[in-house]
Short mmCIF file of C-alpha atoms in Angstrom, two decimals:
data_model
loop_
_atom_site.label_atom_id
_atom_site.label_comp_id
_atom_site.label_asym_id
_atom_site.label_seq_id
_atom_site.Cartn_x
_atom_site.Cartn_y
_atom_site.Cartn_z
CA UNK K 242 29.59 5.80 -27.76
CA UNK K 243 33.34 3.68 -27.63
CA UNK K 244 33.73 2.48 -31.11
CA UNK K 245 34.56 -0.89 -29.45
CA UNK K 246 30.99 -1.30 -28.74
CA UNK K 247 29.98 -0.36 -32.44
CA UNK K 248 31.74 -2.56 -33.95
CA UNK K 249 31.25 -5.82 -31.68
CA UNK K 250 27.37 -5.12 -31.86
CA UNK K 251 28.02 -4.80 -35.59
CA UNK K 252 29.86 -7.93 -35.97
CA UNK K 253 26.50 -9.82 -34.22
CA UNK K 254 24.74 -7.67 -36.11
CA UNK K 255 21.33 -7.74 -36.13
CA UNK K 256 15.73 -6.74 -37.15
CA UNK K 257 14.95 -5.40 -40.62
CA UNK K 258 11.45 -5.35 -40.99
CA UNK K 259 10.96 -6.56 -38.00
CA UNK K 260 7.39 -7.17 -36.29
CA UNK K 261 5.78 -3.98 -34.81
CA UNK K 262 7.37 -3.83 -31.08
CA UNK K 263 10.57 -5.42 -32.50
CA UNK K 264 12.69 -1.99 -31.32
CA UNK K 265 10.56 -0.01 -29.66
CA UNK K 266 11.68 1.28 -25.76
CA UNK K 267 8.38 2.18 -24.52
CA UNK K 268 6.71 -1.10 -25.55
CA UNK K 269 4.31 0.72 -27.87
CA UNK K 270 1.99 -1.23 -29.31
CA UNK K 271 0.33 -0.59 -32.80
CA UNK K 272 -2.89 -2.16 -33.49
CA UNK K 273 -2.61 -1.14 -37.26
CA UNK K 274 0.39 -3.67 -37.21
CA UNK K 275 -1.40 -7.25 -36.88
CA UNK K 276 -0.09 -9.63 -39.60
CA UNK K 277 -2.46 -9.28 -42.77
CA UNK K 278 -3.61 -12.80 -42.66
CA UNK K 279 -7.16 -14.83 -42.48
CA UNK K 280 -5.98 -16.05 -39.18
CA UNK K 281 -2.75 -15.57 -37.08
CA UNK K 282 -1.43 -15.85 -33.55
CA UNK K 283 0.79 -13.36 -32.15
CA UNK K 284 3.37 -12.96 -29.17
CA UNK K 285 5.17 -10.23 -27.82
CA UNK K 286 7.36 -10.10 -24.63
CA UNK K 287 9.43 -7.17 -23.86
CA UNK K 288 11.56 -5.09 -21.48
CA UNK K 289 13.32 -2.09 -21.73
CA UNK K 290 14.73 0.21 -18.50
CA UNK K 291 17.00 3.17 -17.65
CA UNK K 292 18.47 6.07 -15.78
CA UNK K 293 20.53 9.01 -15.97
CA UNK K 294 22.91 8.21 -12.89
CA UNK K 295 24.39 4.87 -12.27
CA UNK K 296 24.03 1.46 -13.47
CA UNK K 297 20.65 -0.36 -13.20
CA UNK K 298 22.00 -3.27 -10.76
CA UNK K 299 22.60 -0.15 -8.39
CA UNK K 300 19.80 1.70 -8.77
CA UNK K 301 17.99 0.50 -5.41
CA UNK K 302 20.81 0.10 -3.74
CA UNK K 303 21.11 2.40 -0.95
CA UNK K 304 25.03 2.97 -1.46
CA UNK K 305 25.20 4.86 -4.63
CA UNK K 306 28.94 4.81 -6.03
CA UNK K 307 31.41 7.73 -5.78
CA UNK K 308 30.94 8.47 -9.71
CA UNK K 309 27.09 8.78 -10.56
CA UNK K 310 26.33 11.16 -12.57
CA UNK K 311 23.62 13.87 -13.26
CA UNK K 312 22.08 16.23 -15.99
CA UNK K 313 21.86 20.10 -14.93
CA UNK K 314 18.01 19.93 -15.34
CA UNK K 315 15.61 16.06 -15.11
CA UNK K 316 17.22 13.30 -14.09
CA UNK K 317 15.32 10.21 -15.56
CA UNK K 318 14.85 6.35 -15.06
CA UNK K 319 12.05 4.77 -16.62
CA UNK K 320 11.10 0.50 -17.00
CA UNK K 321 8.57 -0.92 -18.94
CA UNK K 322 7.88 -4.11 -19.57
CA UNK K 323 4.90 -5.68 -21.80
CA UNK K 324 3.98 -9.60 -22.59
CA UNK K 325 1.32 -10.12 -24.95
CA UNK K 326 -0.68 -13.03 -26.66
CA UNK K 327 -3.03 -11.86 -29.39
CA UNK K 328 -5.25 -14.05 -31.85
CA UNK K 329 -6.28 -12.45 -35.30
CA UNK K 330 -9.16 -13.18 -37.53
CA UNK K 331 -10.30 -11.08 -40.93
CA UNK K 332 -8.74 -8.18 -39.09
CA UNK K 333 -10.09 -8.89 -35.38
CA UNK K 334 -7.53 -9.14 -33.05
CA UNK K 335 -8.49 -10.17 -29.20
CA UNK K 336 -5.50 -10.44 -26.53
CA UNK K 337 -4.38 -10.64 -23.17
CA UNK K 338 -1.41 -9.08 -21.44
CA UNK K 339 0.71 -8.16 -18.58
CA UNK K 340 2.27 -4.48 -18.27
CA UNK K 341 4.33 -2.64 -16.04
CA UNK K 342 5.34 1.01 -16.00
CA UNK K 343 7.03 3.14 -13.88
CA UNK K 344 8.81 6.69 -14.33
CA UNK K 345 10.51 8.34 -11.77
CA UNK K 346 12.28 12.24 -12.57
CA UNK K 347 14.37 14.12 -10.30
CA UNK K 348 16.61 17.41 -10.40
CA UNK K 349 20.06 18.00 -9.86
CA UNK K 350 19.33 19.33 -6.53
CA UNK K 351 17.39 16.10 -5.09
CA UNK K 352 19.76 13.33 -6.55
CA UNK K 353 22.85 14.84 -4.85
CA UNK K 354 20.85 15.95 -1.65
CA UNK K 355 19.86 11.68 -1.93
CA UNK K 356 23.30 10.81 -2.21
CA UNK K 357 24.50 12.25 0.53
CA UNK K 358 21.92 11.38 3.04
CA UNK K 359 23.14 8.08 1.88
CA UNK K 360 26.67 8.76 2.84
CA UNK K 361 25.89 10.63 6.28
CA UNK K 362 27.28 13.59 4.71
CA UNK K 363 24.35 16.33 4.61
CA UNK K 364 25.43 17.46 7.91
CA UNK K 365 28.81 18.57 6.66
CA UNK K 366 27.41 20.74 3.45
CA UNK K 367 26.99 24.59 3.16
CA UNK K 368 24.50 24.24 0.47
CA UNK K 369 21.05 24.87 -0.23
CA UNK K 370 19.04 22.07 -2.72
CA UNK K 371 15.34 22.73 -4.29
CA UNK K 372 13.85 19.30 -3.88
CA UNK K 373 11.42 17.91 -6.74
CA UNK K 374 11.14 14.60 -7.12
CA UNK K 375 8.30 12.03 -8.59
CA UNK K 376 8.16 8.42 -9.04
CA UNK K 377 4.78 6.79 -11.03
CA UNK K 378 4.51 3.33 -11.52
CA UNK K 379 1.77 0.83 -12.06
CA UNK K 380 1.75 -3.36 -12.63
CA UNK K 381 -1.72 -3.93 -14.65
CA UNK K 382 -3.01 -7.35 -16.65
CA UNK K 383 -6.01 -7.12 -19.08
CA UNK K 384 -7.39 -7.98 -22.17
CA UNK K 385 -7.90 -6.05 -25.21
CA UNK K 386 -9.91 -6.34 -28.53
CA UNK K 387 -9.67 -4.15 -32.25
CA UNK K 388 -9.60 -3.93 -35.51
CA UNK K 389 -7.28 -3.28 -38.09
CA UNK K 390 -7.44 -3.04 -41.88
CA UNK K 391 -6.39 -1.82 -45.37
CA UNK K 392 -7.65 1.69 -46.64
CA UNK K 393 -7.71 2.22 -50.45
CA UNK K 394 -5.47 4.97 -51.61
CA UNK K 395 -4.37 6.69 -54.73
CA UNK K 396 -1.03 7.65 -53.24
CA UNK K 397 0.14 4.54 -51.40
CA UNK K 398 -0.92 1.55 -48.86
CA UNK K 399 -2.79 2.52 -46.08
CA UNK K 400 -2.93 0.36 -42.76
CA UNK K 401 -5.40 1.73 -39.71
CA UNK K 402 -6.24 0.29 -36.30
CA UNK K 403 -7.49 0.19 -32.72
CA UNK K 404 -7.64 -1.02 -30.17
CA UNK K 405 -9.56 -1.15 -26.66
CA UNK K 406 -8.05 -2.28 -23.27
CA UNK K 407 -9.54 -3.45 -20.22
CA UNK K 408 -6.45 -3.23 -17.15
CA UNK K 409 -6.69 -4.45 -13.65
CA UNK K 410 -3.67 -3.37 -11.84
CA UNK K 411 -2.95 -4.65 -9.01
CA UNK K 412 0.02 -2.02 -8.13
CA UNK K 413 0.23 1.40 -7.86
CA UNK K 414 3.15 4.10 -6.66
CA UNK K 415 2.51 7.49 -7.03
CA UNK K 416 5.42 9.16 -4.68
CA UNK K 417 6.49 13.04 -4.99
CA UNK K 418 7.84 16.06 -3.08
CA UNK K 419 8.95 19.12 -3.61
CA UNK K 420 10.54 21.77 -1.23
CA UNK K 421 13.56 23.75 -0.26
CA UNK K 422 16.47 22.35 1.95
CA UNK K 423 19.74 24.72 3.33
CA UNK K 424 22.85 23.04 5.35
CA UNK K 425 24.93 24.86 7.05
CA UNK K 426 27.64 24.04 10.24
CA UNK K 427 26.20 21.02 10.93
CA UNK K 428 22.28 21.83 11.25
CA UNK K 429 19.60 22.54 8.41
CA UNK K 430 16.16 23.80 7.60
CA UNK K 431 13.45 21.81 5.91
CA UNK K 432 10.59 22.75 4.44
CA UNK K 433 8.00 21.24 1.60
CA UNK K 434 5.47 18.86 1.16
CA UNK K 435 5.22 14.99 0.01
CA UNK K 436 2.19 13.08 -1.29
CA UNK K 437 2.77 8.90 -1.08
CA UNK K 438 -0.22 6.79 -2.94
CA UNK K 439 1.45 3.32 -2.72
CA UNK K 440 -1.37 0.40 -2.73
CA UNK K 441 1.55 -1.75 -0.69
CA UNK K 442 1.32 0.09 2.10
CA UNK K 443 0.63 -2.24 5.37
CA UNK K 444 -1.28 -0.38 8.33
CA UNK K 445 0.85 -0.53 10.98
CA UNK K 446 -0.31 1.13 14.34
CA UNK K 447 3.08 2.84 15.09
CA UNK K 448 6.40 3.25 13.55
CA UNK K 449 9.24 6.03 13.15
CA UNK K 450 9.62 4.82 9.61
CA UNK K 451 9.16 7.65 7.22
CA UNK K 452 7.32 5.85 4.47
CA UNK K 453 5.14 4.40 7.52
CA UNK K 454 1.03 3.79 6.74
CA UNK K 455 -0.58 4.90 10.15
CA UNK K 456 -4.44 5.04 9.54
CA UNK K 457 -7.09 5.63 11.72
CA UNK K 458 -8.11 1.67 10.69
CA UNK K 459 -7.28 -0.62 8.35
CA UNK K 460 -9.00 -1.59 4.88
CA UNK K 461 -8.66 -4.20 2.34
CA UNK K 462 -5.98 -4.95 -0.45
CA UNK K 463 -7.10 -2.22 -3.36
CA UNK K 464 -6.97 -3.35 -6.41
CA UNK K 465 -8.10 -1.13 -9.68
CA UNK K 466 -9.91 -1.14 -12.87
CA UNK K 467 -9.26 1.22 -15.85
CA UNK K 468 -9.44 1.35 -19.73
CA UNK K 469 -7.31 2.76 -22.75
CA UNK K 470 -7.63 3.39 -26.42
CA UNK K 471 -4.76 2.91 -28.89
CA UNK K 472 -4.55 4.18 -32.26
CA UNK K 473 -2.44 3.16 -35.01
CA UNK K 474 -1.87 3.75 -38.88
CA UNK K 475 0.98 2.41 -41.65
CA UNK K 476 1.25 4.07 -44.34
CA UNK K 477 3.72 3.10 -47.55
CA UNK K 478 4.48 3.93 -51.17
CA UNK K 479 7.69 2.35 -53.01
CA UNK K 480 10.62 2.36 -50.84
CA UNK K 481 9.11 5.02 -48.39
CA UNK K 482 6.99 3.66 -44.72
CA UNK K 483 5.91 5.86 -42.30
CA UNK K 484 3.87 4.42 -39.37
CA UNK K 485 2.72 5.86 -35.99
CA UNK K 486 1.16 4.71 -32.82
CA UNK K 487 -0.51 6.56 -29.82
CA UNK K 488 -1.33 3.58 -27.14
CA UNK K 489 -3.39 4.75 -23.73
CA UNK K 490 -5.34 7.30 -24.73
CA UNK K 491 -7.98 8.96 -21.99
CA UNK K 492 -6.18 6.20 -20.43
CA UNK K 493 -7.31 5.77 -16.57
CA UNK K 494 -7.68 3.35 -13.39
CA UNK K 495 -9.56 4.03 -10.84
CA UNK K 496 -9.25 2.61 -7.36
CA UNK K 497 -11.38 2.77 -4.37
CA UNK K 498 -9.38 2.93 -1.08
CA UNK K 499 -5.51 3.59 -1.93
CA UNK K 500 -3.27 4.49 1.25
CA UNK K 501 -2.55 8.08 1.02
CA UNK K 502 0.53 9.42 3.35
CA UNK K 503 1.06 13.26 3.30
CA UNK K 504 4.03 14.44 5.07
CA UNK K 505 4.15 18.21 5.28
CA UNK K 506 7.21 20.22 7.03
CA UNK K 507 7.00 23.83 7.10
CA UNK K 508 10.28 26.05 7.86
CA UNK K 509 11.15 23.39 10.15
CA UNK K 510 14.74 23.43 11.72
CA UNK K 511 16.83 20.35 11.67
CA UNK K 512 20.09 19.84 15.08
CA UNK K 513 21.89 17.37 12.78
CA UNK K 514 23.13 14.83 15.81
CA UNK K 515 22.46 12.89 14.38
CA UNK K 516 24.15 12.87 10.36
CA UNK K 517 20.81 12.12 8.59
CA UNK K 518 18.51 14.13 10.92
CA UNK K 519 15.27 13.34 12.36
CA UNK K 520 12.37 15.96 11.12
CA UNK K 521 9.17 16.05 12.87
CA UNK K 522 6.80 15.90 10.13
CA UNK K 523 3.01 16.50 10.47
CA UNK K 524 0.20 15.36 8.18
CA UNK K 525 -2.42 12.61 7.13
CA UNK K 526 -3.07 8.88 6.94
CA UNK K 527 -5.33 7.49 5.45
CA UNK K 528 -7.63 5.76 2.58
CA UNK K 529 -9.00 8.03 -0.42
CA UNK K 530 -10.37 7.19 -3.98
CA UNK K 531 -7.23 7.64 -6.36
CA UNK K 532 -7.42 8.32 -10.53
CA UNK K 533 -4.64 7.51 -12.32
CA UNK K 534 -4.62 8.72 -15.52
CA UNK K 535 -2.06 7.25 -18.10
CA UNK K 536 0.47 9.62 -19.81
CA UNK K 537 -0.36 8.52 -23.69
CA UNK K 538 2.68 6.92 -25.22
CA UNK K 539 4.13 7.39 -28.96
CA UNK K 540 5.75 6.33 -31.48
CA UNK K 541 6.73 7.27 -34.98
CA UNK K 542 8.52 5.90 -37.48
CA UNK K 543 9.97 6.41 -41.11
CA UNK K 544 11.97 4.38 -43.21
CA UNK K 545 13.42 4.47 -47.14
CA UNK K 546 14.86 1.60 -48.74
CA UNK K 547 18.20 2.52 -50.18
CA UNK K 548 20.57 0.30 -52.50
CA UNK K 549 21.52 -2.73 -50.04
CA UNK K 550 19.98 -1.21 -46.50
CA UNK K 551 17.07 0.44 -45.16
CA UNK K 552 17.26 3.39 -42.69
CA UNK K 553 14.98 4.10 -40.40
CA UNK K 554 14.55 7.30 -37.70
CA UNK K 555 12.06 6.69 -35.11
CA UNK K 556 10.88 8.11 -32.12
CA UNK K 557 8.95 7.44 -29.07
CA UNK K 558 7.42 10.06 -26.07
CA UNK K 559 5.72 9.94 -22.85
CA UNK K 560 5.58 12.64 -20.37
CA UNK K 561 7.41 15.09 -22.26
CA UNK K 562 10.01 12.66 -22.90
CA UNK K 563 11.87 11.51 -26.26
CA UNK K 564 13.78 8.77 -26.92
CA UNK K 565 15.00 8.88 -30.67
CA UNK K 566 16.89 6.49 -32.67
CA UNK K 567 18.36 5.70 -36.00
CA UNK K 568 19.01 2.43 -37.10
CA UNK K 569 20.14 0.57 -40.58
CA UNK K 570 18.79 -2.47 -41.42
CA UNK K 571 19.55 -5.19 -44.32
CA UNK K 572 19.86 -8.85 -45.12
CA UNK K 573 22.49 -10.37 -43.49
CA UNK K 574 22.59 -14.47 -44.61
CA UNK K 575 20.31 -16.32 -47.04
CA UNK K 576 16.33 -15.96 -44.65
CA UNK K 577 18.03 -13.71 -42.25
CA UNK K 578 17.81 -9.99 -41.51
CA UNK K 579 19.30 -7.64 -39.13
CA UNK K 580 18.79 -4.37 -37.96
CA UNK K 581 21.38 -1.85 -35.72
CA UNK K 582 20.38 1.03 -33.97
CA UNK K 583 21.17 3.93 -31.78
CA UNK K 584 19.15 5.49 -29.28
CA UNK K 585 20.52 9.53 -28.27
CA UNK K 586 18.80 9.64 -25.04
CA UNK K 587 20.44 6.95 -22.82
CA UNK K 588 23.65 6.11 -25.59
CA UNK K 589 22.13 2.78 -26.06
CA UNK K 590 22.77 0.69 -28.86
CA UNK K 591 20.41 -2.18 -30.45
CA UNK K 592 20.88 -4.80 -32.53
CA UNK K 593 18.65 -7.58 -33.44
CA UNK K 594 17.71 -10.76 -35.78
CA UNK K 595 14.44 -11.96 -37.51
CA UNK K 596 14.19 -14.95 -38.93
CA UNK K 597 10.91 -15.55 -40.60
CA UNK K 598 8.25 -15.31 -37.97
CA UNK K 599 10.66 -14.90 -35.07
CA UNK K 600 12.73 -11.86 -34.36
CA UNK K 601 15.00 -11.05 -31.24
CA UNK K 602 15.87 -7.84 -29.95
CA UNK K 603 18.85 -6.91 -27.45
CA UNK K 604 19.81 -3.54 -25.96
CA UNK K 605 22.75 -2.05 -24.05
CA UNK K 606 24.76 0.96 -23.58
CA UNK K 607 27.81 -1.14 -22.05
CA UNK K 608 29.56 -4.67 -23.57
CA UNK K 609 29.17 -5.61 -19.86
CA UNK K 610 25.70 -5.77 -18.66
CA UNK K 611 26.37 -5.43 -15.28
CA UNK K 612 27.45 -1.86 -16.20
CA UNK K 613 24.92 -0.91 -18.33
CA UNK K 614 22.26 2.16 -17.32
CA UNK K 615 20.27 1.16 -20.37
CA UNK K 616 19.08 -2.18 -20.96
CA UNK K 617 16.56 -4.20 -23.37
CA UNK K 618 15.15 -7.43 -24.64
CA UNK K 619 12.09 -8.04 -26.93
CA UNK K 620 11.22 -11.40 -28.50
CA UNK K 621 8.32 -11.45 -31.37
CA UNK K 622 7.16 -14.46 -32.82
CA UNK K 623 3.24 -14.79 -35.00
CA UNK K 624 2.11 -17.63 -36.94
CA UNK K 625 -0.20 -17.40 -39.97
CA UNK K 626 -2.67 -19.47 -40.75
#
């Protein structure tokens, strides 16, 4: 990380104690966190998304730049986003929110073979790429309703909760291949299979498009309907927290008629006259029931209060995948705190601001946005009542 970027972060500096999604990537929501108050409104809206290999702006572009970059084993780019109005009463909390997710892993292999289809340049390789790819998103709203509370304790203060969601999504993706590719003097050899669940899909009755939906008729818009479970417990004793969160659990939707496209191409050799090639592929089109089942997210935190600042290590999983952080937090003006952070995975650094019942939250791994492969926002504000 430049030490330019430390120390202009540092000199906006920025949220100690701040509300429960205040820094959190994944936008993991605790239900053990509601303000302890008779009655209380809260709001959450948050964003946080990244990738291994070049700068978000150019992520879906289809001209990659000359110096992206990739990790010897998974290549990863993730997004969430979350906005969320809750109202609490004696512990009760009933909400409604908006949620999108999407995760998308790659090897070596696949991202270079991608980048140079891009560039009309597989034709000139002598190289041989295992291809393994997915990319799993979902768009969902619902409405959700638990309970959290106080446990007595000997040893410290105890905080439990849960909470129950009810999603209808509204967009699904579920896109992945794996197979074996060789180049060599201007020809190649295919072979593999993909699977494409994408509730966008338009029937179409012909097309050379690859990602074209060809079935034998056409159905309605699917739409699906699913449930989750999350869990949540904050625990503290003098200048020592510890909290931790495990949202979508059994997590699942469930949809009716999804387009399913499965392209399968078996030893299948590839004249490269054209510099992309054209593959015959052979396979299925068509409408099946689809399950998607959530991968749980989590969270853990701890934190001890030191002499002027608190530190705090946290971190958050899904899918295998962990994004940890340390951070320092402390007052910074008379009503103000702040909180700096670093995250390890992406080399993203946070800073943020509360300010009574409002906190702000801002994320980068570049002083210049546009360059950034990690970026966040989060805004919290509650009122008590």
């Amino acid at each position: 990380m430049p030490r330019r970027i430390a120390r202009a972060l540092l000199c906006c500096a920025a949220a100690a104690g701040s509300p429960a999604w205040g820094s959190s990537l994944l936008q993991v929501f605790d239900p053990a966190a509601a303000p302890d108050a008779p009655h209380a409104v809260v709001l959450h809206a948050g964003a946080f998304a990244a990738d291994d290999m070049v700068p978000l702006r150019q992520f879906a572009s289809s001209n990659w730049p000359a110096d992206y970059r990739t990790r010897a084993g998974t290549n990863l780019a993730l997004a969430d986003a979350r906005v969320d109005f809750g109202a609490v009463t004696h512990g009760v909390e009933v909400g409604v929110f908006y949620r999108q997710d999407w995760l998308a892993h790659a090897n070596r292999d696949t991202v270079d073979a991608y980048v140079l289809n891009q560039r009309d340049a597989l034709a000139s390789q002598n190289r041989s790429y295992a291809i393994d790819y997915r990319l799993r998103g979902f768009s969902a709203r619902g409405v959700r309703v638990g309970y959290g509370g106080g446990v007595a304790l000997a040893g410290g203060a105890l905080r439990v909760g849960a909470s129950l969601s009810l999603l209808r999504a509204t967009r699904l993706l579920d896109d992945s291949a794996q197979g074996a590719l060789s180049t060599a003097a201007g020809s190649g050899s295919l072979s593999g299979q993909r699977t494409r669940w994408d509730s966008a899909a338009q029937p179409v009755a012909t097309s050379s498009s690859f990602n074209a939906f060809i079935p034998p008729y056409a159905q309605g818009v699917p739409v699906g309907q699913g449930w989750g479970v999350d869990l949540g417990a904050d625990w503290s004793r003098g200048r020592v927290t510890l909290s931790f969160a495990a949202d979508d659990l059994g997590a699942r939707i469930r949809w009716s008629n999804m387009p399913l496209i499965v392209q399968d191409v078996a030893g299948l050799s590839v004249p490269y006259a054209n510099p992309r090639g054209n593959p015959s592929v052979s396979g299925v089109n068509l409408y099946r029931p689809y399950t998607l089942r959530l991968d749980p997210k989590y969270r853990a935190v701890a934190s001890v209060a030191l002499a002027r600042v608190t530190l705090v290590a946290s971190a958050e999983e899904q899918a295998g995948y962990v994004l940890p952080q340390l951070a320092l937090r402390g007052a910074i003006a008379r009503g103000w705190d702040g909180e700096i952070g670093y995250e390890s995975r992406f080399g993203s650094v946070g800073v943020a601001l509360r300010h009574g019942a409002f906190a702000l939250a801002l994320r980068s791994d570049r002083l210049n946005p546009s360059d950034s492969r990690a970026l966040g926002l989060s805004l919290d504000w509650s009122a008590r009542f």
